[in-house]
Short mmCIF file of C-alpha atoms in Angstrom, two decimals:
data_model
loop_
_atom_site.label_atom_id
_atom_site.label_comp_id
_atom_site.label_asym_id
_atom_site.label_seq_id
_atom_site.Cartn_x
_atom_site.Cartn_y
_atom_site.Cartn_z
CA MET A 53 64.75 56.55 -153.95
CA ALA A 54 66.62 56.89 -150.64
CA ARG A 55 69.97 55.18 -150.36
CA PRO A 56 70.49 52.75 -147.50
CA GLY A 57 73.16 53.19 -144.86
CA PHE A 58 76.60 53.18 -146.35
CA VAL A 59 79.95 51.86 -145.17
CA LEU A 60 82.97 53.61 -146.69
CA GLU A 61 86.51 52.27 -146.51
CA VAL A 62 88.95 55.18 -146.30
CA ASP A 63 91.49 55.30 -149.12
CA ASP A 64 93.84 57.88 -150.64
CA ARG A 65 90.94 59.72 -152.29
CA THR A 66 88.83 60.10 -149.15
CA PRO A 67 88.59 63.72 -147.98
CA PRO A 68 88.77 64.69 -144.32
CA LEU A 69 85.58 63.68 -142.54
CA VAL A 70 83.40 65.70 -140.17
CA VAL A 71 83.55 64.68 -136.51
CA PRO A 72 81.19 66.29 -133.96
CA ASP A 73 83.25 67.76 -131.14
CA GLY A 74 80.89 69.29 -128.61
CA ASP A 75 79.72 72.72 -129.72
CA ALA A 76 82.12 72.64 -132.67
CA PHE A 77 83.02 70.28 -135.49
CA ARG A 78 86.38 69.18 -136.82
CA LEU A 79 87.60 67.70 -140.08
CA GLU A 80 89.64 64.59 -139.35
CA ARG A 81 91.78 62.45 -141.63
CA PHE A 82 91.36 58.82 -140.69
CA PRO A 83 93.91 56.05 -141.26
CA LEU A 84 93.66 54.13 -144.52
CA GLY A 85 91.27 51.22 -144.24
CA THR A 86 89.05 52.86 -141.59
CA ARG A 87 85.42 51.88 -142.08
CA VAL A 88 83.05 54.85 -141.90
CA VAL A 89 79.43 53.95 -141.18
CA TYR A 90 76.99 56.54 -142.52
CA PRO A 91 73.31 56.57 -141.59
CA ALA A 92 70.70 55.76 -144.18
CA GLU A 93 69.12 58.58 -146.08
CA SER A 94 65.55 59.37 -145.20
CA LEU A 95 62.83 57.03 -146.34
CA THR A 96 59.91 58.46 -148.29
CA PRO A 97 57.66 60.52 -145.99
CA VAL A 98 53.90 60.18 -145.92
CA THR A 99 52.43 62.26 -148.74
CA ASP A 100 49.55 63.72 -146.71
CA LEU A 101 50.11 63.86 -142.94
CA THR A 102 46.48 64.75 -142.17
CA GLU A 103 45.29 61.74 -144.12
CA ALA A 104 47.90 59.47 -142.53
CA ILE A 105 46.78 60.51 -139.05
CA ASN A 106 43.11 60.02 -139.93
CA VAL A 107 43.79 56.56 -141.35
CA ALA A 108 45.75 55.56 -138.24
CA LEU A 109 43.01 56.73 -135.86
CA ASP A 110 40.14 55.32 -137.92
CA THR A 111 41.72 51.95 -138.85
CA PRO A 112 43.93 51.12 -135.86
CA LEU A 113 45.76 47.86 -135.18
CA ASP A 114 43.96 45.36 -132.93
CA SER A 115 41.52 48.01 -131.74
CA GLU A 116 38.24 49.67 -132.52
CA PRO A 117 38.53 53.04 -134.26
CA LEU A 118 39.25 55.86 -131.85
CA SER A 119 35.83 57.44 -132.46
CA ALA A 120 34.15 54.23 -131.34
CA ARG A 121 35.95 54.42 -128.00
CA LEU A 122 34.79 57.97 -127.25
CA HIS A 123 31.44 58.82 -125.63
CA PRO A 124 29.82 61.65 -123.64
CA GLY A 125 30.63 61.84 -119.95
CA MET A 126 33.88 59.90 -120.22
CA LYS A 127 37.23 60.94 -118.79
CA LEU A 128 39.86 61.26 -121.55
CA THR A 129 43.59 61.80 -121.01
CA ILE A 130 46.03 62.52 -123.81
CA ALA A 131 49.71 62.06 -122.94
CA PHE A 132 52.59 62.94 -125.23
CA ASP A 133 56.40 62.80 -125.34
CA ASP A 134 58.42 65.63 -123.86
CA ILE A 135 61.18 67.64 -125.56
CA SER A 136 63.86 64.95 -125.21
CA ALA A 137 62.89 63.88 -128.73
CA PRO A 138 63.42 64.60 -131.53
CA LEU A 139 66.90 66.10 -131.50
CA PRO A 140 67.21 68.81 -132.69
CA LYS A 141 63.62 69.90 -132.14
CA MET A 142 61.12 69.66 -134.97
CA ARG A 143 60.03 72.75 -136.81
CA ARG A 144 56.44 73.69 -136.12
CA PRO A 145 53.94 72.26 -136.57
CA ASP A 146 55.13 69.34 -134.50
CA VAL A 147 53.60 66.03 -135.61
CA ARG A 148 52.53 65.35 -132.01
CA GLY A 149 50.48 68.53 -132.05
CA ARG A 150 48.85 67.48 -135.31
CA ILE A 151 47.91 64.11 -133.83
CA ILE A 152 46.59 65.69 -130.62
CA GLU A 153 44.38 68.06 -132.64
CA ALA A 154 42.95 65.11 -134.57
CA VAL A 155 42.19 63.28 -131.32
CA LEU A 156 40.57 66.37 -129.81
CA THR A 157 38.43 66.87 -132.91
CA ARG A 158 37.01 63.37 -132.52
CA ALA A 159 36.53 63.88 -128.80
CA ALA A 160 34.56 67.09 -129.41
CA ARG A 161 32.33 65.35 -131.94
CA ALA A 162 31.64 62.60 -129.39
CA GLY A 163 30.69 65.12 -126.70
CA VAL A 164 33.72 64.43 -124.46
CA ASP A 165 34.22 67.35 -122.07
CA ASP A 166 36.61 65.99 -119.43
CA VAL A 167 39.98 66.09 -121.24
CA VAL A 168 43.44 66.57 -119.75
CA LEU A 169 46.78 66.69 -121.59
CA ILE A 170 49.95 65.46 -119.86
CA ALA A 171 53.54 65.90 -120.98
CA ALA A 172 54.98 62.45 -120.27
CA ARG A 173 58.37 63.65 -119.05
CA GLY A 174 59.19 60.75 -116.71
CA LEU A 175 62.23 61.84 -114.68
CA ASN A 176 63.17 64.61 -117.11
CA ARG A 177 62.79 68.30 -116.37
CA GLN A 178 59.48 70.09 -116.76
CA MET A 179 58.63 71.59 -120.12
CA THR A 180 58.32 75.36 -120.14
CA GLU A 181 55.24 77.15 -121.44
CA ALA A 182 57.07 77.94 -124.67
CA GLU A 183 58.08 74.30 -125.11
CA LEU A 184 54.55 73.06 -124.48
CA LEU A 185 53.27 75.59 -127.00
CA HIS A 186 55.83 74.41 -129.56
CA VAL A 187 54.74 70.77 -129.28
CA VAL A 188 50.95 71.02 -128.99
CA GLY A 189 50.39 74.11 -131.11
CA GLU A 190 48.79 77.45 -130.35
CA ARG A 191 45.12 76.42 -130.47
CA VAL A 192 45.52 73.49 -128.11
CA PHE A 193 47.78 75.47 -125.80
CA ARG A 194 45.28 78.37 -125.54
CA SER A 195 42.43 75.97 -124.84
CA PHE A 196 44.08 73.83 -122.17
CA PHE A 197 47.01 75.52 -120.43
CA ALA A 198 45.38 78.43 -118.61
CA ASP A 199 42.88 76.28 -116.70
CA GLY A 200 45.40 73.61 -115.72
CA ARG A 201 44.38 70.94 -118.22
CA LEU A 202 47.82 70.90 -119.91
CA VAL A 203 50.37 69.78 -117.33
CA ASN A 204 53.71 68.07 -116.82
CA HIS A 205 53.75 64.61 -115.29
CA ASP A 206 55.12 64.45 -111.74
CA ALA A 207 56.75 61.14 -110.79
CA GLU A 208 57.10 62.36 -107.19
CA ASP A 209 53.48 63.39 -106.60
CA ALA A 210 52.36 60.82 -104.01
CA GLU A 211 48.76 62.03 -104.16
CA GLY A 212 48.70 62.06 -107.95
CA LEU A 213 50.06 58.54 -108.47
CA THR A 214 48.13 55.28 -108.39
CA SER A 215 49.28 51.69 -107.86
CA VAL A 216 48.27 49.38 -110.69
CA GLY A 217 49.85 46.18 -109.40
CA GLN A 218 53.09 44.56 -108.29
CA SER A 219 56.22 43.43 -110.05
CA GLN A 220 58.82 41.15 -108.50
CA LEU A 221 60.72 44.31 -107.54
CA GLY A 222 57.81 46.16 -105.97
CA GLU A 223 54.74 48.27 -106.55
CA ILE A 224 53.97 49.65 -110.00
CA GLY A 225 52.96 53.30 -109.80
CA ILE A 226 51.46 55.31 -112.65
CA SER A 227 49.82 58.70 -113.16
CA GLY A 228 46.57 58.72 -111.18
CA ARG A 229 44.80 60.74 -113.85
CA ALA A 230 45.84 58.26 -116.53
CA ALA A 231 44.79 55.28 -114.40
CA ALA A 232 41.41 56.83 -113.60
CA SER A 233 40.63 57.74 -117.20
CA ASP A 234 38.17 55.84 -119.33
CA LEU A 235 40.70 56.15 -122.15
CA LEU A 236 44.37 57.14 -122.28
CA VAL A 237 45.62 58.19 -125.71
CA PHE A 238 49.42 58.14 -125.72
CA VAL A 239 51.09 60.10 -128.52
CA HIS A 240 54.66 58.98 -129.06
CA LEU A 241 57.57 59.41 -131.46
CA ALA A 242 58.74 55.91 -132.24
CA ALA A 243 62.28 55.06 -131.14
CA THR A 244 63.90 52.18 -129.26
CA ARG A 245 61.26 52.31 -126.50
CA ASN A 246 57.71 51.97 -127.87
CA GLY A 247 54.30 50.68 -126.83
CA ALA A 248 53.51 50.30 -123.12
CA SER A 249 57.20 50.68 -122.27
CA ALA A 250 57.07 54.31 -123.42
CA VAL A 251 53.95 54.87 -121.31
CA VAL A 252 55.66 53.60 -118.17
CA ALA A 253 58.83 55.62 -118.83
CA GLY A 254 56.77 58.77 -119.32
CA LEU A 255 53.98 58.44 -116.75
CA GLY A 256 55.37 56.11 -114.07
CA SER A 257 56.44 56.81 -110.52
CA THR A 258 60.12 57.31 -109.76
CA ALA A 259 60.47 53.78 -108.41
CA THR A 260 58.65 52.24 -111.38
CA ILE A 261 60.67 54.15 -113.97
CA SER A 262 63.88 53.22 -112.15
CA ARG A 263 63.04 49.54 -112.58
CA LEU A 264 63.25 50.04 -116.35
CA ALA A 265 66.78 51.47 -116.04
CA PRO A 266 69.74 49.25 -116.96
CA HIS A 267 71.31 47.26 -114.15
CA PRO A 268 74.68 48.72 -113.10
CA GLU A 269 76.29 45.35 -113.79
CA PRO A 270 75.58 44.41 -117.43
CA GLY A 271 73.58 41.24 -117.87
CA LEU A 272 72.25 41.06 -114.33
CA SER A 273 68.84 42.72 -114.74
CA PRO A 274 66.08 40.53 -113.26
CA ASP A 275 64.52 38.52 -116.06
CA GLY A 276 61.18 39.74 -117.32
CA VAL A 277 60.70 42.67 -114.96
CA SER A 278 60.20 45.20 -117.76
CA ASP A 279 57.78 42.89 -119.56
CA GLN A 280 55.90 42.27 -116.33
CA ILE A 281 55.54 45.99 -115.64
CA GLU A 282 54.40 46.68 -119.21
CA ARG A 283 51.77 43.91 -119.05
CA GLN A 284 50.43 45.19 -115.76
CA VAL A 285 50.18 48.75 -117.06
CA SER A 286 48.54 47.64 -120.31
CA ALA A 287 45.98 45.63 -118.35
CA ALA A 288 45.27 48.46 -115.90
CA LEU A 289 44.88 51.25 -118.45
CA ASN A 290 42.41 51.53 -121.28
CA LEU A 291 45.18 52.50 -123.65
CA PHE A 292 45.13 53.69 -127.25
CA GLN A 293 48.63 54.25 -128.62
CA VAL A 294 49.55 56.56 -131.49
CA GLU A 295 53.13 56.50 -132.77
CA ALA A 296 54.81 58.46 -135.53
CA THR A 297 58.17 57.45 -136.98
CA LEU A 298 60.34 60.28 -138.28
CA ASP A 299 62.81 60.31 -141.13
CA ASN A 300 66.55 60.94 -140.77
CA ALA A 301 66.54 64.66 -141.62
CA ALA A 302 68.16 65.49 -138.29
CA SER A 303 70.55 68.22 -139.42
CA ALA A 304 69.15 71.73 -139.43
CA PRO A 305 70.54 75.03 -140.74
CA PRO A 306 73.34 75.94 -140.40
CA LEU A 307 74.25 72.25 -140.10
CA ASN A 308 72.15 70.83 -142.95
CA LEU A 309 75.24 70.21 -145.08
CA LEU A 310 76.01 67.42 -142.59
CA ASN A 311 73.18 65.44 -144.17
CA LYS A 312 75.52 64.94 -147.14
CA ARG A 313 78.54 62.67 -147.37
CA GLU A 314 81.71 64.71 -147.50
CA TRP A 315 82.86 63.73 -150.99
CA GLU A 316 79.49 64.92 -152.30
CA TRP A 317 79.93 68.47 -151.00
CA SER A 318 79.54 71.11 -153.69
CA PHE A 319 81.62 74.31 -153.75
CA LYS A 320 78.66 75.96 -152.03
CA ASP A 321 78.72 73.31 -149.29
CA GLN A 322 82.46 73.72 -148.84
CA ALA A 323 82.04 77.48 -148.52
CA ALA A 324 79.21 76.94 -146.01
CA TRP A 325 81.44 74.62 -143.99
CA LEU A 326 84.26 77.14 -143.99
CA GLY A 327 81.91 79.87 -142.81
CA LEU A 328 80.41 77.63 -140.12
CA HIS A 329 83.80 76.42 -138.90
CA ARG A 330 85.31 79.91 -138.73
CA GLY A 331 82.17 81.41 -137.25
CA LEU A 332 82.01 78.89 -134.41
CA ALA A 333 85.74 79.30 -133.77
CA VAL A 334 85.44 83.03 -133.04
CA THR A 335 82.18 82.76 -131.07
CA THR A 336 82.06 82.37 -127.31
CA ARG A 337 81.03 78.98 -125.95
CA LYS A 338 77.82 80.44 -124.55
CA ALA A 339 76.90 81.98 -127.90
CA ARG A 340 77.76 78.79 -129.80
CA ARG A 341 75.53 76.86 -127.45
CA ARG A 342 72.67 79.31 -127.97
CA ILE A 343 73.02 79.15 -131.76
CA LEU A 344 73.18 75.36 -131.92
CA ASN A 345 70.38 74.86 -129.39
CA SER A 346 68.11 77.06 -131.48
CA ALA A 347 68.42 74.77 -134.53
CA GLN A 348 65.17 73.21 -135.73
CA ALA A 349 65.05 70.35 -138.22
CA SER A 350 62.53 69.72 -140.98
CA TYR A 351 61.63 66.18 -139.98
CA ALA A 352 58.90 64.39 -141.89
CA PRO A 353 56.91 61.39 -140.62
CA ILE A 354 57.42 58.22 -142.62
CA GLN A 355 54.71 56.33 -140.73
CA VAL A 356 51.82 56.96 -138.36
CA VAL A 357 50.26 53.96 -136.67
CA ALA A 358 47.71 53.61 -133.86
CA GLY A 359 45.89 50.99 -131.83
CA ALA A 360 46.79 48.43 -129.19
CA PRO A 361 50.22 49.06 -127.60
CA ASP A 362 51.84 45.73 -128.52
CA ALA A 363 50.70 45.87 -132.14
CA VAL A 364 51.74 49.50 -132.49
CA ALA A 365 55.15 48.83 -130.91
CA ALA A 366 55.77 45.96 -133.33
CA ALA A 367 54.79 48.03 -136.37
CA SER A 368 56.91 50.99 -135.23
CA ALA A 369 59.92 48.78 -134.54
CA LEU A 370 59.88 47.52 -138.14
CA THR A 371 59.85 51.04 -139.52
CA VAL A 372 62.51 52.35 -137.14
CA ARG A 373 64.69 49.40 -138.09
CA ALA A 374 64.16 50.06 -141.79
CA GLN A 375 65.11 53.74 -141.36
CA ARG A 376 68.07 53.43 -139.03
CA THR A 377 69.72 50.02 -139.44
CA VAL A 378 73.01 49.85 -141.32
CA GLU A 379 74.66 46.49 -142.00
CA VAL A 380 78.29 46.33 -140.86
CA HIS A 381 80.47 43.32 -141.59
CA GLY A 382 82.56 42.31 -138.61
CA GLN A 383 83.62 44.01 -135.42
CA ALA A 384 86.55 46.42 -135.25
CA ASP A 385 89.44 46.70 -132.83
CA VAL A 386 88.69 50.41 -132.37
CA GLY A 387 85.41 52.31 -132.50
CA ILE A 388 85.28 56.10 -132.95
CA ILE A 389 82.31 58.30 -131.97
CA GLY A 390 81.93 62.07 -131.85
CA VAL A 391 79.53 63.77 -129.43
CA GLY A 392 77.53 66.62 -130.93
CA PRO A 393 76.33 69.92 -129.47
CA SER A 394 73.32 68.57 -127.60
CA THR A 395 71.74 65.43 -126.21
CA PRO A 396 68.12 64.49 -125.40
CA TYR A 397 68.79 65.72 -121.86
CA SER A 398 70.46 69.03 -122.66
CA VAL A 399 67.84 70.73 -124.81
CA ASP A 400 68.28 74.50 -124.35
CA SER A 401 70.88 73.69 -121.73
CA ILE A 402 74.47 72.48 -121.27
CA THR A 403 75.87 69.12 -122.33
CA ASN A 404 77.74 68.42 -119.11
CA PRO A 405 80.46 65.74 -118.90
CA VAL A 406 78.08 63.02 -117.67
CA LEU A 407 75.69 63.69 -120.55
CA ALA A 408 78.56 63.75 -123.07
CA ALA A 409 79.87 60.42 -121.79
CA TRP A 410 76.37 58.90 -121.92
CA SER A 411 75.81 60.19 -125.46
CA ALA A 412 78.93 58.38 -126.69
CA MET A 413 78.98 55.27 -124.50
CA GLY A 414 75.27 54.74 -123.92
CA ALA A 415 73.38 56.07 -126.94
CA GLY A 416 76.25 55.77 -129.47
CA PHE A 417 78.00 52.56 -128.45
CA GLY A 418 74.66 50.94 -127.56
CA ALA A 419 73.06 51.63 -130.95
CA HIS A 420 73.31 48.12 -132.36
CA THR A 421 71.07 45.11 -132.97
CA GLY A 422 72.85 42.82 -130.53
CA GLN A 423 76.57 43.04 -131.21
CA PRO A 424 78.56 46.31 -130.86
CA VAL A 425 80.85 47.53 -133.61
CA VAL A 426 83.85 47.11 -131.29
CA ARG A 427 85.15 43.66 -130.41
CA ALA A 428 85.39 42.53 -126.81
CA ASP A 429 88.45 44.04 -125.09
CA GLY A 430 88.78 46.56 -127.91
CA ALA A 431 89.00 50.34 -127.61
CA LEU A 432 86.77 53.38 -127.94
CA ILE A 433 88.05 56.77 -129.09
CA LEU A 434 85.63 59.61 -128.39
CA TYR A 435 85.46 63.32 -129.19
CA HIS A 436 84.19 66.08 -126.92
CA PRO A 437 86.04 68.90 -125.11
CA MET A 438 84.47 67.85 -121.76
CA PRO A 439 84.67 71.19 -119.93
CA ILE A 440 83.50 71.11 -116.32
CA GLU A 441 80.26 72.93 -117.06
CA PHE A 442 76.86 72.13 -115.60
CA SER A 443 73.47 73.79 -115.59
CA PRO A 444 72.51 74.36 -111.94
CA LEU A 445 68.94 74.93 -113.15
CA HIS A 446 68.55 71.71 -115.12
CA HIS A 447 71.15 69.33 -113.69
CA PRO A 448 71.70 70.07 -109.99
CA SER A 449 72.05 66.39 -109.05
CA SER A 450 74.57 65.87 -111.88
CA VAL A 451 76.74 68.60 -110.35
CA ASP A 452 76.86 66.66 -107.09
CA PHE A 453 77.13 63.30 -108.86
CA PHE A 454 80.26 64.51 -110.63
CA ALA A 455 81.77 66.20 -107.56
CA GLU A 456 80.84 63.77 -104.78
CA VAL A 457 80.08 60.38 -106.31
CA LEU A 458 82.67 60.12 -109.10
CA SER A 459 85.40 61.47 -106.82
CA THR A 460 84.76 58.41 -104.65
CA THR A 461 84.25 55.69 -107.26
CA THR A 462 83.36 55.20 -110.92
CA ASP A 463 82.21 51.60 -110.41
CA ALA A 464 78.49 51.46 -111.28
CA VAL A 465 77.70 48.71 -108.76
CA GLN A 466 79.35 50.60 -105.90
CA ILE A 467 77.64 53.80 -107.00
CA GLN A 468 74.26 52.13 -106.83
CA GLU A 469 74.92 50.57 -103.43
CA LYS A 470 76.40 53.66 -101.77
CA PHE A 471 74.71 56.65 -103.35
CA GLU A 472 71.57 55.97 -105.41
CA THR A 473 69.04 55.90 -102.56
CA LYS A 474 70.41 59.15 -101.12
CA PHE A 475 70.02 61.00 -104.41
CA ALA A 476 66.69 59.37 -105.28
CA THR A 477 65.10 60.43 -101.99
CA ASP A 478 66.83 63.76 -101.40
CA PRO A 479 64.06 66.29 -100.66
CA TRP A 480 65.90 69.19 -102.30
CA TYR A 481 66.36 67.37 -105.61
CA SER A 482 62.72 66.31 -105.44
CA HIS A 483 61.64 69.89 -104.77
CA LEU A 484 63.60 71.21 -107.76
CA TYR A 485 62.25 68.43 -110.00
CA ARG A 486 58.66 69.19 -108.98
CA THR A 487 58.67 72.99 -108.82
CA SER A 488 61.49 74.13 -111.11
CA TYR A 489 63.12 72.79 -114.27
CA ALA A 490 65.50 70.21 -112.85
CA PHE A 491 65.99 66.60 -113.85
CA HIS A 492 65.24 64.12 -111.08
CA GLY A 493 67.99 63.45 -108.55
CA VAL A 494 68.42 59.86 -109.72
CA HIS A 495 68.72 60.77 -113.41
CA PRO A 496 72.55 60.78 -113.68
CA PHE A 497 72.64 57.34 -112.04
CA HIS A 498 70.49 55.83 -114.78
CA LEU A 499 72.77 57.36 -117.41
CA TRP A 500 75.87 56.00 -115.68
CA TYR A 501 74.38 52.50 -115.55
CA GLU A 502 73.64 52.69 -119.26
CA MET A 503 77.35 53.31 -119.88
CA ALA A 504 78.35 50.23 -117.91
CA ALA A 505 78.12 47.93 -120.93
CA ALA A 506 80.67 49.99 -122.87
CA ARG A 507 83.01 50.18 -119.88
CA ALA A 508 82.85 46.42 -119.37
CA HIS A 509 83.24 45.65 -123.07
CA CYS A 510 86.19 47.94 -123.91
CA ASP A 511 89.66 47.74 -122.40
CA ASP A 512 90.52 51.33 -123.35
CA ILE A 513 88.37 54.45 -123.63
CA VAL A 514 90.18 57.62 -124.75
CA TRP A 515 88.82 61.13 -125.30
CA VAL A 516 90.48 63.29 -127.95
CA GLY A 517 91.04 66.96 -127.15
CA ALA A 518 89.20 66.72 -123.84
CA HIS A 519 89.80 68.55 -120.56
CA ARG A 520 92.06 66.13 -118.70
CA PRO A 521 90.78 66.73 -115.12
CA THR A 522 87.21 66.01 -116.28
CA VAL A 523 88.14 62.81 -118.06
CA ASP A 524 90.30 61.67 -115.14
CA ARG A 525 87.30 62.11 -112.84
CA LEU A 526 85.17 59.97 -115.16
CA GLY A 527 87.83 57.25 -115.13
CA PHE A 528 89.05 57.51 -118.73
CA ARG A 529 92.14 58.71 -120.58
CA THR A 530 92.81 61.69 -122.85
CA ALA A 531 94.82 62.36 -125.99
CA SER A 532 95.60 65.52 -127.92
CA THR A 533 95.05 64.02 -131.38
CA LEU A 534 93.65 60.92 -133.03
CA ALA A 535 97.20 59.73 -133.71
CA ASP A 536 98.01 60.06 -130.01
CA ALA A 537 94.84 58.19 -129.07
CA LEU A 538 95.74 55.32 -131.40
CA GLU A 539 99.20 55.24 -129.85
CA ILE A 540 97.66 55.04 -126.36
CA VAL A 541 95.39 52.11 -127.27
CA SER A 542 98.09 50.26 -129.24
CA SER A 543 98.98 48.22 -126.17
CA THR A 544 95.43 46.84 -126.31
CA VAL A 545 94.71 46.60 -130.04
CA GLY A 546 98.15 46.65 -131.67
CA ARG A 547 99.66 49.18 -134.06
CA SER A 548 97.56 48.30 -137.10
CA PRO A 549 94.06 47.98 -135.66
CA SER A 550 90.86 47.77 -137.64
CA ILE A 551 88.86 50.95 -137.07
CA THR A 552 85.17 51.80 -137.44
CA TYR A 553 83.91 55.39 -137.25
CA LEU A 554 80.19 55.84 -136.57
CA HIS A 555 79.36 58.95 -138.58
CA ASN A 556 76.34 60.73 -137.03
CA ALA A 557 76.04 57.91 -134.52
CA PRO A 558 72.61 58.77 -133.02
CA GLN A 559 70.93 58.43 -136.43
CA LEU A 560 71.95 54.84 -137.07
CA VAL A 561 71.75 51.39 -135.56
CA ALA A 562 74.60 49.06 -136.49
CA ASP A 563 73.67 45.53 -137.53
CA VAL A 564 77.04 43.83 -137.11
CA ARG A 565 77.27 40.54 -139.00
#
């Protein structure tokens, strides 16, 4: 039976603990009394994935079976998540491909000929042919890609988008193909955004997706806008949702020893760590990045559910919560988070400083059920080397965001007022997003807004071992060691602060009591 999430209190017997540090890892000794929050071990996977998919499609929630909604002459669209999840990528066959094949089998039996597949990338970069092949599988790829029936969504395609109503902030735009279809089957990996919200984020127009982004000033988002958009989209589309929830087996060779807690390492694990640590130390940064980006994890689905978006979202949320939630008693004066080798937005690319900051302060700090692990006016200590490295292919607007915007101000409200419209409407960024493999021009703005809650909540944010000019540009402070970082924040939290380290932060959600 899988063990739940675990909170360790560091004592004299605790060995050094692994901390992700960009494209390397370090062993760190934490002060006595530090609470270390480990993610839960994986829940039991479904025993027969084919059967689980069939059951979900044939006995859906609040919906007729999928086969009953298919008929000859109809227009069917199947949309699916892009490569931003899971991280690292799933070993083939990808569960999304398995689901898509099951849907296509039923469509063929029903005599459905007009079928299009769309990668619901939202404002993310296009998926390459190889990435599409990896997700949908060889048979589906061969059948649909060559004749243009397997495509990437384009949030900037004015002719390919359709208005499906109005929200209080403006028109709601969605994929024209999806809106015109007799049925849209949306295949999704359950996470924090499920149901119709995932559909909007993946298939919406730039303006519509931007309305789902956090407000640059925490707590000031217009009430109910997201719900209003989701209701409008659900009403406008004939939508059948399919969501799979994955287990926590997120570490892949050569990093699979990180699935274990350090005091459980065998001699073989310790030898593997030594080899990994030394190997990465003598490898160039580019080679380390290539090795770590190539990692593929052996995820297993723990649930597959289908049907009406609201019902599916509710069922998925329960399972995600059961897999990821770890109970933590009380907030700490200091929170510690390490940023690993990649993020959802740096797959086969570079984790630039904006992405690294978002990974720690947006995804990591924000992974809680309502109350962060750090008290108000506390401190965050973060790990990443933060070199000034960007991918001009994937993140051209982030290059300019870092150089032009952050050199002027780091205040999220000012950034939105002065710069967002320029980047969102820049024709060159739009061209690269539509025709190359670039993230949308407005993408770094959304990430920066998502960090605003951490910046407002914490009095001090310090990066250990980071490139000082980078961190200065982002508006934070640097320290050479953990001891130095604790000394820096002592003016805020005192010299004997309570400390919580989120071990493998992206795999857990803290339920602070």
